[in-house]
Short mmCIF file of C-alpha atoms in Angstrom, two decimals:
data_model
loop_
_atom_site.label_atom_id
_atom_site.label_comp_id
_atom_site.label_asym_id
_atom_site.label_seq_id
_atom_site.Cartn_x
_atom_site.Cartn_y
_atom_site.Cartn_z
CA MET A 102 -24.06 -3.97 33.77
CA ALA A 103 -21.04 -4.15 31.46
CA LYS A 104 -19.90 -7.58 30.32
CA CYS A 105 -16.87 -8.81 28.43
CA CYS A 106 -15.04 -11.90 27.25
CA PHE A 107 -11.62 -12.75 25.79
CA GLY A 108 -10.67 -15.38 23.23
CA LYS A 109 -8.02 -16.35 20.73
CA PHE A 110 -7.48 -18.77 17.89
CA SER A 111 -4.58 -19.93 15.78
CA ALA A 112 -4.07 -18.45 12.32
CA GLN A 113 -2.25 -21.54 11.09
CA GLY A 114 -3.93 -22.99 8.02
CA ILE A 115 -5.65 -19.86 6.76
CA PHE A 116 -2.81 -19.06 4.32
CA PRO A 117 -0.27 -21.28 2.52
CA PRO A 118 2.91 -21.04 4.63
CA GLU A 119 6.13 -19.99 2.93
CA TYR A 120 8.26 -20.71 6.01
CA PRO A 121 8.17 -22.97 9.06
CA TYR A 122 6.48 -21.79 12.23
CA GLY A 123 8.79 -20.67 15.03
CA THR A 124 5.76 -19.66 17.11
CA ASP A 125 2.06 -19.75 16.40
CA LEU A 126 0.31 -16.68 14.98
CA TYR A 127 -2.95 -15.72 16.63
CA GLY A 128 -6.12 -13.76 16.33
CA ARG A 129 -6.84 -12.38 19.80
CA LEU A 130 -10.35 -11.11 20.55
CA PHE A 131 -11.92 -8.82 23.11
CA TYR A 132 -15.73 -8.57 23.21
CA LEU A 133 -17.46 -5.85 25.23
CA GLU A 134 -21.10 -5.12 26.05
CA ALA A 135 -21.54 -1.73 27.72
CA GLY A 136 -23.87 1.25 27.54
CA GLY A 137 -26.10 -0.45 24.98
CA GLN A 138 -23.12 -1.01 22.65
CA ARG A 139 -21.51 -4.26 21.54
CA VAL A 140 -17.88 -3.95 20.49
CA LEU A 141 -15.35 -6.41 19.09
CA ILE A 142 -11.61 -5.68 18.95
CA ALA A 143 -9.56 -8.25 17.05
CA ALA A 144 -5.77 -8.07 17.09
CA PHE A 145 -3.94 -10.23 14.54
CA ASP A 146 -0.31 -11.28 14.40
CA PHE A 147 -0.06 -10.13 10.77
CA LEU A 148 2.11 -7.61 8.96
CA GLY A 149 -0.68 -5.96 6.98
CA SER A 150 -3.85 -6.75 5.03
CA PHE A 151 -5.29 -4.87 2.07
CA PRO A 152 -7.99 -2.47 3.36
CA GLN A 153 -10.66 -3.96 1.09
CA GLU A 154 -10.02 -7.41 2.61
CA ALA A 155 -9.91 -6.16 6.19
CA ASN A 156 -13.21 -4.37 5.70
CA ARG A 157 -14.74 -7.41 3.99
CA TRP A 158 -13.81 -9.38 7.11
CA ARG A 159 -15.55 -6.75 9.24
CA ARG A 160 -18.72 -6.78 7.17
CA GLU A 161 -19.04 -10.55 7.02
CA VAL A 162 -18.33 -11.05 10.71
CA ALA A 163 -20.95 -8.40 11.44
CA ALA A 164 -23.54 -10.05 9.18
CA ALA A 165 -23.00 -13.46 10.79
CA THR A 166 -23.00 -12.32 14.42
CA GLY A 167 -25.35 -9.34 14.43
CA LEU A 168 -22.64 -7.00 15.71
CA PRO A 169 -22.61 -3.54 14.12
CA ALA A 170 -19.85 -3.46 11.50
CA GLU A 171 -18.78 -0.01 12.66
CA ASN A 172 -18.11 -1.46 16.14
CA ILE A 173 -15.67 -4.10 14.87
CA TRP A 174 -11.94 -3.35 14.84
CA TYR A 175 -9.52 -5.25 12.60
CA HIS A 176 -6.15 -4.42 14.15
CA GLU A 177 -2.81 -5.78 12.95
CA LEU A 178 0.34 -5.59 15.02
CA GLN A 179 2.83 -4.93 12.18
CA VAL A 180 4.54 -8.25 12.92
CA HIS A 181 7.31 -8.54 10.32
CA ALA A 182 7.70 -12.32 10.62
CA ALA A 183 4.12 -12.83 9.43
CA PRO A 184 2.06 -12.80 6.19
CA TYR A 185 0.91 -9.63 4.45
CA GLY A 186 -0.80 -8.25 1.34
CA PRO A 187 -1.51 -10.87 -1.35
CA GLN A 188 -1.07 -13.69 1.19
CA LEU A 189 -4.10 -12.32 3.05
CA THR A 190 -6.64 -12.09 0.24
CA GLY A 191 -9.40 -14.24 -1.21
CA ASP A 192 -9.44 -17.71 0.30
CA ALA A 193 -7.18 -16.69 3.19
CA ILE A 194 -9.65 -14.05 4.36
CA ASP A 195 -12.51 -16.49 3.76
CA GLN A 196 -10.73 -18.92 6.08
CA LEU A 197 -10.11 -16.16 8.60
CA ILE A 198 -13.79 -15.20 8.53
CA ALA A 199 -14.83 -18.83 8.98
CA ARG A 200 -12.52 -19.17 11.97
CA THR A 201 -13.54 -15.85 13.53
CA ILE A 202 -17.34 -16.21 13.43
CA PRO A 203 -17.70 -19.18 15.82
CA ALA A 204 -15.09 -17.67 18.12
CA VAL A 205 -17.06 -14.41 18.32
CA ARG A 206 -20.33 -16.25 18.88
CA ASP A 207 -18.71 -18.08 21.80
CA LEU A 208 -17.55 -14.77 23.26
CA MET A 209 -21.01 -13.27 22.96
CA ALA A 210 -22.54 -16.27 24.71
CA SER A 211 -19.86 -16.36 27.43
CA ALA A 212 -19.59 -12.64 28.24
CA GLU A 213 -19.94 -11.96 31.95
CA PRO A 214 -19.87 -9.01 34.33
CA PHE A 215 -16.42 -7.83 35.28
CA THR A 216 -14.38 -5.42 37.28
CA CYS A 217 -11.35 -3.79 35.74
CA GLU A 218 -8.21 -2.20 37.12
CA VAL A 219 -5.77 -0.17 35.03
CA ALA A 220 -2.21 1.04 35.29
CA GLU A 221 -0.83 3.86 33.16
CA ALA A 222 2.92 4.00 32.70
CA ASP A 223 5.45 6.37 31.19
CA PHE A 224 8.37 4.30 29.87
CA GLY A 225 10.27 7.34 28.66
CA THR A 226 12.89 6.18 26.15
CA ASP A 227 13.74 2.93 27.92
CA TYR A 228 12.40 0.63 25.21
CA THR A 229 11.71 2.70 22.13
CA MET A 230 13.28 5.38 19.96
CA ASN A 231 12.45 7.57 16.99
CA ARG A 232 14.32 6.09 14.05
CA GLU A 233 14.31 9.25 11.88
CA GLN A 234 16.80 12.10 12.13
CA TYR A 235 18.18 15.03 10.16
CA VAL A 236 21.91 14.92 9.35
CA ALA A 237 23.52 18.28 8.58
CA GLY A 238 24.62 18.48 4.96
CA LEU A 239 22.80 15.27 4.04
CA GLY A 240 19.10 15.34 4.91
CA GLY A 241 16.74 13.01 6.70
CA VAL A 242 17.82 9.41 7.33
CA THR A 243 16.13 6.35 8.76
CA VAL A 244 17.86 3.79 10.98
CA TRP A 245 16.23 0.45 11.71
CA SER A 246 18.88 -1.21 13.83
CA GLY A 247 22.59 -1.19 14.61
CA MET A 248 22.76 2.00 16.68
CA ASP A 249 25.19 2.57 19.51
CA PHE A 250 24.01 3.67 22.96
CA ASP A 251 25.76 6.07 25.32
CA GLU A 252 26.08 5.61 29.07
CA GLU A 253 22.57 7.00 29.56
CA GLY A 254 21.08 4.65 26.99
CA ARG A 255 20.59 7.31 24.32
CA PRO A 256 20.80 5.90 20.77
CA TYR A 257 23.28 7.42 18.36
CA SER A 258 25.24 6.50 15.27
CA GLN A 259 28.21 7.62 13.24
CA LYS A 260 27.70 4.83 10.69
CA PRO A 261 26.20 5.89 7.34
CA GLU A 262 26.03 2.21 6.34
CA ILE A 263 22.98 1.71 8.58
CA MET A 264 21.11 4.79 7.29
CA LEU A 265 19.56 3.24 4.15
CA LEU A 266 21.89 5.02 1.77
CA GLY A 267 22.78 1.98 -0.31
CA ASP A 268 26.49 1.97 -1.12
CA TYR A 269 26.85 5.72 -0.69
CA ARG A 270 29.14 6.87 2.11
CA PRO A 271 29.08 10.66 2.51
CA ASP A 272 32.20 12.29 3.89
CA LEU A 273 30.69 14.95 6.13
CA PRO A 274 31.76 16.70 9.35
CA ALA A 275 28.42 15.61 10.88
CA PHE A 276 29.74 12.05 11.18
CA ASP A 277 32.72 13.18 13.27
CA GLN A 278 30.36 13.45 16.24
CA PRO A 279 27.57 11.16 17.49
CA ILE A 280 24.30 11.73 15.65
CA TYR A 281 21.60 11.21 18.26
CA PHE A 282 18.26 9.71 17.34
CA ASP A 283 16.37 11.60 20.00
CA ASN A 284 13.26 12.99 18.31
CA ASP A 285 9.87 12.47 19.94
CA ASN A 286 8.70 8.96 20.74
CA ASP A 287 5.54 7.67 22.42
CA PRO A 288 6.36 6.69 26.01
CA LYS A 289 2.81 5.81 27.10
CA ALA A 290 2.01 2.24 28.09
CA TYR A 291 -1.15 0.79 29.62
CA LEU A 292 -2.30 -2.41 31.27
CA PHE A 293 -5.99 -3.18 31.84
CA VAL A 294 -6.76 -6.31 33.90
CA PHE A 295 -10.28 -7.78 33.97
CA LYS A 296 -11.73 -10.04 36.66
CA ASN A 297 -15.09 -11.78 36.87
CA GLU A 298 -17.40 -11.57 39.86
CA GLY A 299 -15.58 -14.48 41.47
CA GLY A 300 -12.29 -12.58 41.36
CA GLU A 301 -10.75 -14.75 38.63
CA VAL A 302 -8.71 -12.97 35.97
CA MET A 303 -10.52 -13.13 32.64
CA GLY A 304 -7.85 -11.40 30.61
CA SER A 305 -5.80 -8.28 30.07
CA ILE A 306 -5.20 -5.61 27.45
CA SER A 307 -1.81 -3.95 27.08
CA ARG A 308 -0.73 -1.09 24.85
CA PHE A 309 2.62 0.37 23.81
CA ALA A 310 4.04 1.68 20.50
CA ALA A 311 7.01 0.29 18.56
CA HIS A 312 7.76 -1.92 15.56
CA PRO A 313 7.57 -5.71 16.10
CA ASP A 314 10.49 -6.32 13.70
CA VAL A 315 12.93 -8.07 16.02
CA ALA A 316 12.41 -11.71 15.00
CA VAL A 317 13.80 -10.90 11.54
CA LEU A 318 16.89 -8.90 12.57
CA PHE A 319 19.04 -11.32 10.57
CA GLU A 320 17.66 -9.87 7.33
CA LEU A 321 19.29 -6.53 8.15
CA ARG A 322 22.59 -8.42 8.29
CA GLY A 323 22.16 -9.76 4.76
CA ILE A 324 20.94 -13.21 5.83
CA ASP A 325 17.89 -14.59 4.04
CA ASP A 326 17.64 -18.29 4.98
CA GLN A 327 16.48 -18.01 8.58
CA TYR A 328 12.84 -17.00 8.21
CA ARG A 329 10.29 -18.48 10.59
CA TYR A 330 6.82 -17.23 11.42
CA ASN A 331 7.03 -15.54 14.79
CA PHE A 332 4.65 -13.32 16.76
CA ASP A 333 7.62 -11.18 17.85
CA TRP A 334 7.88 -9.30 21.12
CA PRO A 335 4.13 -8.52 21.48
CA GLY A 336 3.47 -12.28 21.48
CA TYR A 337 6.08 -12.93 24.15
CA LEU A 338 4.74 -9.96 26.12
CA SER A 339 1.22 -11.41 26.01
CA GLU A 340 2.39 -14.90 26.95
CA LYS A 341 4.15 -13.60 30.04
CA LEU A 342 1.09 -11.62 31.11
CA GLU A 343 -1.01 -14.75 30.65
CA ARG A 344 1.38 -16.85 32.75
CA ASP A 345 1.69 -14.29 35.52
CA LEU A 346 -1.81 -12.81 35.67
CA GLY A 347 -4.03 -15.50 34.17
CA GLY A 348 -6.65 -15.32 31.44
CA MET A 349 -5.90 -14.27 27.87
CA SER A 350 -3.86 -11.20 27.01
CA LEU A 351 -4.38 -8.94 24.00
CA TYR A 352 -1.78 -6.39 22.91
CA LEU A 353 -2.65 -3.18 21.03
CA ASN A 354 0.12 -1.41 19.11
CA GLY A 355 0.21 2.36 18.95
CA PRO A 356 1.28 4.47 15.95
CA CYS A 357 4.86 3.37 15.26
CA GLY A 358 5.75 4.34 11.69
CA ASP A 359 8.86 6.19 12.89
CA LEU A 360 9.48 4.23 16.11
CA SER A 361 11.75 1.27 16.76
CA THR A 362 12.29 -0.86 19.82
CA LYS A 363 15.74 -0.57 21.32
CA LYS A 364 17.04 -3.90 20.14
CA GLY A 365 20.25 -5.80 19.55
CA PHE A 366 22.04 -6.11 16.23
CA ASP A 367 25.51 -7.63 16.57
CA GLY A 368 25.36 -11.42 16.47
CA MET A 369 21.76 -11.56 15.28
CA ASP A 370 22.60 -14.08 12.56
CA THR A 371 20.07 -16.86 13.21
CA TYR A 372 16.37 -17.18 13.86
CA GLU A 373 17.13 -18.42 17.37
CA ASP A 374 19.20 -15.32 18.14
CA CYS A 375 16.48 -13.00 16.89
CA SER A 376 13.57 -14.79 18.52
CA GLY A 377 15.53 -14.76 21.77
CA GLU A 378 15.94 -11.00 21.48
CA ALA A 379 12.22 -10.63 20.74
CA ARG A 380 11.45 -12.71 23.84
CA ARG A 381 13.80 -10.60 25.96
CA ILE A 382 12.15 -7.36 24.87
CA GLY A 383 8.59 -8.66 25.22
CA GLU A 384 9.14 -10.15 28.65
CA THR A 385 11.02 -7.07 29.86
CA ILE A 386 8.14 -4.79 28.84
CA ALA A 387 5.63 -7.21 30.40
CA ALA A 388 7.55 -7.24 33.68
CA ARG A 389 7.64 -3.44 33.71
CA LEU A 390 3.88 -3.31 33.10
CA GLU A 391 3.27 -5.82 35.87
CA ALA A 392 5.40 -3.80 38.30
CA CYS A 393 3.50 -0.63 37.40
CA PHE A 394 0.22 -2.45 37.86
CA GLU A 395 1.24 -3.82 41.25
CA ARG A 396 2.34 -0.38 42.41
CA ASP A 397 -0.09 2.06 40.79
CA ARG A 398 -3.24 0.30 39.61
CA ARG A 399 -6.63 1.86 40.19
CA PRO A 400 -10.22 0.93 39.40
CA PHE A 401 -11.49 1.52 35.87
CA ARG A 402 -14.09 4.26 36.15
CA ASP A 403 -17.61 3.93 34.75
CA PRO A 404 -17.26 0.79 32.58
CA ASP A 405 -20.93 1.11 31.56
CA HIS A 406 -20.17 4.35 29.73
CA CYS A 407 -19.54 3.31 26.12
CA ARG A 408 -19.92 5.14 22.80
CA THR A 409 -18.62 4.29 19.34
CA ALA A 410 -18.09 5.84 15.92
CA LEU A 411 -16.50 5.02 12.58
CA PHE A 412 -15.36 7.86 10.34
CA GLU A 413 -14.67 7.40 6.64
CA ILE A 414 -12.34 10.07 5.28
CA ASP A 415 -11.20 10.58 1.68
CA LEU A 416 -7.56 11.62 1.40
CA PRO A 417 -5.53 12.64 -1.66
CA MET A 418 -2.66 10.60 -3.09
CA ARG A 419 0.58 12.21 -4.19
CA GLU A 420 0.67 13.28 -7.81
CA SER A 421 3.63 11.06 -8.78
CA LEU A 422 1.76 7.86 -7.94
CA PRO A 423 0.38 6.13 -11.07
CA TYR A 424 -3.16 6.96 -12.15
CA SER A 425 -3.54 3.50 -13.70
CA LYS A 426 -1.81 0.13 -13.58
CA ALA A 427 -1.24 0.59 -17.29
CA GLU A 428 1.48 3.04 -16.24
CA TYR A 429 3.61 0.28 -14.70
CA PRO A 430 6.08 0.27 -17.64
CA GLN A 431 6.60 3.98 -17.01
CA LEU A 432 7.53 3.18 -13.40
CA GLU A 433 10.36 0.96 -14.61
CA LYS A 434 11.56 3.68 -16.96
CA ARG A 435 11.35 6.29 -14.21
CA ALA A 436 13.34 4.09 -11.85
CA GLN A 437 16.02 3.58 -14.49
CA GLU A 438 16.27 7.32 -15.13
CA CYS A 439 16.55 7.99 -11.40
CA GLU A 440 19.30 5.37 -11.16
CA GLU A 441 21.23 7.04 -13.96
CA ARG A 442 20.96 10.48 -12.36
CA LEU A 443 22.07 9.06 -9.03
CA ASN A 444 25.10 7.27 -10.48
CA ARG A 445 26.09 10.37 -12.42
CA ALA A 446 25.86 12.56 -9.31
CA VAL A 447 28.01 10.18 -7.29
CA ALA A 448 30.59 9.96 -10.08
CA GLU A 449 30.73 13.75 -10.34
CA GLY A 450 31.17 14.14 -6.59
CA ARG A 451 28.03 16.23 -6.21
CA PRO A 452 27.19 17.58 -2.71
CA ALA A 453 25.87 14.99 -0.28
CA TYR A 454 22.45 16.62 0.03
CA GLU A 455 21.98 16.37 -3.77
CA VAL A 456 23.00 12.72 -3.79
CA LYS A 457 20.68 12.00 -0.85
CA GLN A 458 17.71 13.50 -2.68
CA LEU A 459 18.51 11.32 -5.69
CA ILE A 460 18.74 8.26 -3.44
CA ASP A 461 15.28 9.08 -2.11
CA ASP A 462 13.90 9.63 -5.62
CA ARG A 463 15.36 6.32 -6.79
CA ARG A 464 13.97 4.39 -3.84
CA ARG A 465 10.53 5.97 -4.23
CA ALA A 466 10.43 5.22 -7.97
CA GLY A 467 11.31 1.60 -7.29
CA TYR A 468 8.77 1.25 -4.52
CA ASP A 469 5.53 2.32 -6.24
CA TYR A 470 4.69 -1.01 -7.91
CA ASN A 471 5.33 -2.94 -4.70
CA PHE A 472 3.37 -0.34 -2.80
CA ILE A 473 0.26 -0.73 -4.97
CA GLU A 474 0.36 -4.47 -5.57
CA GLU A 475 1.98 -5.87 -2.43
CA LYS A 476 1.22 -3.53 0.45
CA CYS A 477 -2.00 -1.52 0.03
CA GLY A 478 -3.71 -3.22 -2.90
CA PHE A 479 -5.01 -0.01 -4.45
CA THR A 480 -7.62 -0.63 -7.14
CA GLU A 481 -7.86 0.92 -10.59
CA GLU A 482 -10.74 3.05 -9.34
CA GLN A 483 -8.68 4.39 -6.45
CA LEU A 484 -5.72 5.14 -8.69
CA ARG A 485 -7.91 6.89 -11.24
CA ALA A 486 -9.51 9.07 -8.56
CA HIS A 487 -6.17 9.43 -6.75
CA VAL A 488 -8.07 9.20 -3.49
CA ALA A 489 -7.78 6.71 -0.65
CA ARG A 490 -10.73 6.29 1.68
CA VAL A 491 -9.42 5.57 5.16
CA THR A 492 -11.37 4.69 8.28
CA VAL A 493 -10.88 5.88 11.85
CA SER A 494 -12.50 3.69 14.51
CA VAL A 495 -13.43 5.32 17.81
CA LEU A 496 -14.33 3.79 21.15
CA GLN A 497 -15.08 6.08 24.08
CA TRP A 498 -15.17 3.80 27.08
CA GLY A 499 -15.17 5.09 30.62
CA GLU A 500 -12.66 7.91 30.81
CA TYR A 501 -10.66 6.58 27.84
CA LEU A 502 -10.87 7.36 24.15
CA PHE A 503 -9.43 4.64 21.92
CA VAL A 504 -8.75 5.96 18.40
CA GLY A 505 -7.83 3.50 15.64
CA VAL A 506 -5.89 5.42 12.99
CA PRO A 507 -5.01 4.22 9.47
CA GLY A 508 -1.78 2.78 8.17
CA GLU A 509 1.56 3.26 9.85
CA SER A 510 0.98 6.63 11.40
CA LEU A 511 3.89 8.50 12.92
CA VAL A 512 4.33 9.47 16.55
CA ASP A 513 3.14 12.94 15.50
CA MET A 514 -0.38 11.49 15.31
CA SER A 515 -0.29 10.17 18.87
CA LEU A 516 1.03 13.43 20.27
CA TRP A 517 -1.50 15.45 18.28
CA LEU A 518 -4.48 13.33 19.32
CA ARG A 519 -3.59 13.60 23.00
CA ALA A 520 -3.07 17.35 22.73
CA GLN A 521 -6.18 18.00 20.64
CA PHE A 522 -8.73 16.02 22.66
CA THR A 523 -7.87 16.76 26.25
CA GLY A 524 -11.19 16.01 27.94
CA VAL A 525 -10.53 12.27 27.81
CA LYS A 526 -7.50 10.01 28.12
CA THR A 527 -6.72 9.31 24.49
CA ILE A 528 -5.10 6.02 23.47
CA PRO A 529 -4.13 5.98 19.77
CA ILE A 530 -4.01 2.56 18.08
CA ASP A 531 -2.21 2.00 14.77
CA GLN A 532 -3.15 0.11 11.61
CA VAL A 533 -6.86 -0.44 12.12
CA ASN A 534 -9.02 -1.83 9.29
CA GLY A 535 -6.25 -2.53 6.79
CA TYR A 536 -2.78 -1.42 5.81
CA TYR A 537 -2.27 1.97 4.16
CA GLY A 538 1.50 2.24 4.25
CA TYR A 539 3.16 5.22 5.90
CA MET A 540 0.94 8.19 6.72
CA ALA A 541 3.72 10.66 5.98
CA THR A 542 3.63 14.18 7.34
CA ALA A 543 4.82 17.29 5.50
CA ARG A 544 7.92 17.24 7.71
CA SER A 545 8.78 13.61 6.94
CA LEU A 546 8.24 14.21 3.22
CA THR A 547 10.66 17.14 3.42
CA LEU A 548 13.30 15.19 5.34
CA GLY A 549 13.28 12.17 3.06
CA GLY A 550 14.21 8.67 4.17
CA TYR A 551 12.08 5.56 4.36
CA THR A 552 8.79 7.27 5.21
CA TYR A 553 9.20 9.44 2.11
CA TRP A 554 9.57 6.40 -0.17
CA ALA A 555 6.88 4.27 1.43
CA SER A 556 3.94 6.68 1.46
CA TRP A 557 1.20 7.51 -1.01
CA ALA A 558 0.39 10.68 0.95
CA ARG A 559 0.45 14.12 -0.60
CA ARG A 560 2.13 16.87 1.44
CA ASP A 561 -1.21 18.02 2.85
CA THR A 562 -2.76 14.57 3.35
CA ASN A 563 -1.95 14.28 7.05
CA SER A 564 -3.11 17.84 7.68
CA LEU A 565 -6.41 17.06 5.94
CA LEU A 566 -6.82 13.95 8.09
CA LYS A 567 -6.28 16.02 11.22
CA LYS A 568 -8.73 18.66 10.03
CA ALA A 569 -11.41 16.03 9.43
CA LEU A 570 -10.79 14.46 12.84
CA THR A 571 -10.90 17.86 14.55
CA GLU A 572 -14.38 18.38 13.14
CA ARG A 573 -15.84 14.86 13.33
CA LEU A 574 -14.21 13.52 16.45
CA GLY A 575 -14.72 16.86 18.15
CA ALA A 576 -18.44 16.74 17.30
CA PHE A 577 -18.64 13.14 18.54
CA LEU A 578 -17.20 14.10 21.92
CA LYS A 579 -19.56 17.10 22.22
CA GLU A 580 -22.63 14.88 21.63
CA GLU A 581 -22.58 13.53 25.17
#
């Protein structure tokens, strides 16, 4: 008989705080015994850990608890008001390991039989939007916040100042009409509610897909003195589910590299304003999930059916990324040259699409050092080989297939996974087992914009990842 248990612990004290705490930050845990498998899913209110540290956490937790390392998920929610990169290395991960191990042992000892009910919801575009779009005569742009919304709630903009173009303001006919940000998003949301044999709620798992970047909206308004640690809208979502349903709630974030929540912007000048907006969004989504659950829930089928896998896949880095940290001085020179070309093009009144490409080149050149040292923590060996080894965690449980993909994958990955593996209900989960930046597609690399700057991926990297998953995940599903 399948058993499970939920738990959580505070992350305060594992890293030296740079800011005050507006809310606590948590590690939330779900432990499952089913079909001869033991699985641990940990969801942390962090922005992103280096993959080598996330996987060290997995290995050491496995060694101390006896759980198979390949059955342990280290999932981060992309919370922007939280630590990342160098703040989550060395002693901080040691502290996290020390705090996790007794919590997991308690879960293993306390696991009990359960029943589960689930609601599946389609939120459409009510809460989320694709933040990338092509602008005629300019190229691809990215918008984080500050959009307008028409009477049907569709996001649009005619404001180049919110499109990450720096000081450049193109004079193009495209801006005479609303530019709609209406590319594909991921509308799928889920709520799983677990009860023990006495009918008491043990906990719940929810899933949606969007960036938790609302508690720091003030930074997009040029304000930099309001930072507080905050678990953003997923934390408020989970707290409302805990109040209303009981037990502990764990949120899983889907691939959201090109997705944003529909959030406010005007007046978001203080931490209190932004945290209030994060609370509004989280509690609104929670209420919608609860209403769907009350109306359409059904029993979880075959909870004893459980299979797991962990795939390691080597993927190529783009050629322009350094092959050694000794090349850092060249990065500074390259950035300076890109800046000069950009300034010259603007002064000469070159076409907007030429200027936009130079903006992208300048941003990418200035991002590489930060990318290696602050976000992904690539080692000399990885740079020399120009290969990143990513992991894909897989949990087939009942009729559902949970797939933990690397980095900030785009909505393209969610749509592809659901279309490719149709024999099960596929639930893609983002940023599992460390941060890998943006898993750019050939299309997003062509368009330009933020995903173009913030990705180590070569044009064919995402296609190679899909090819490997077609073979390996397809074989896994055929093994039954």
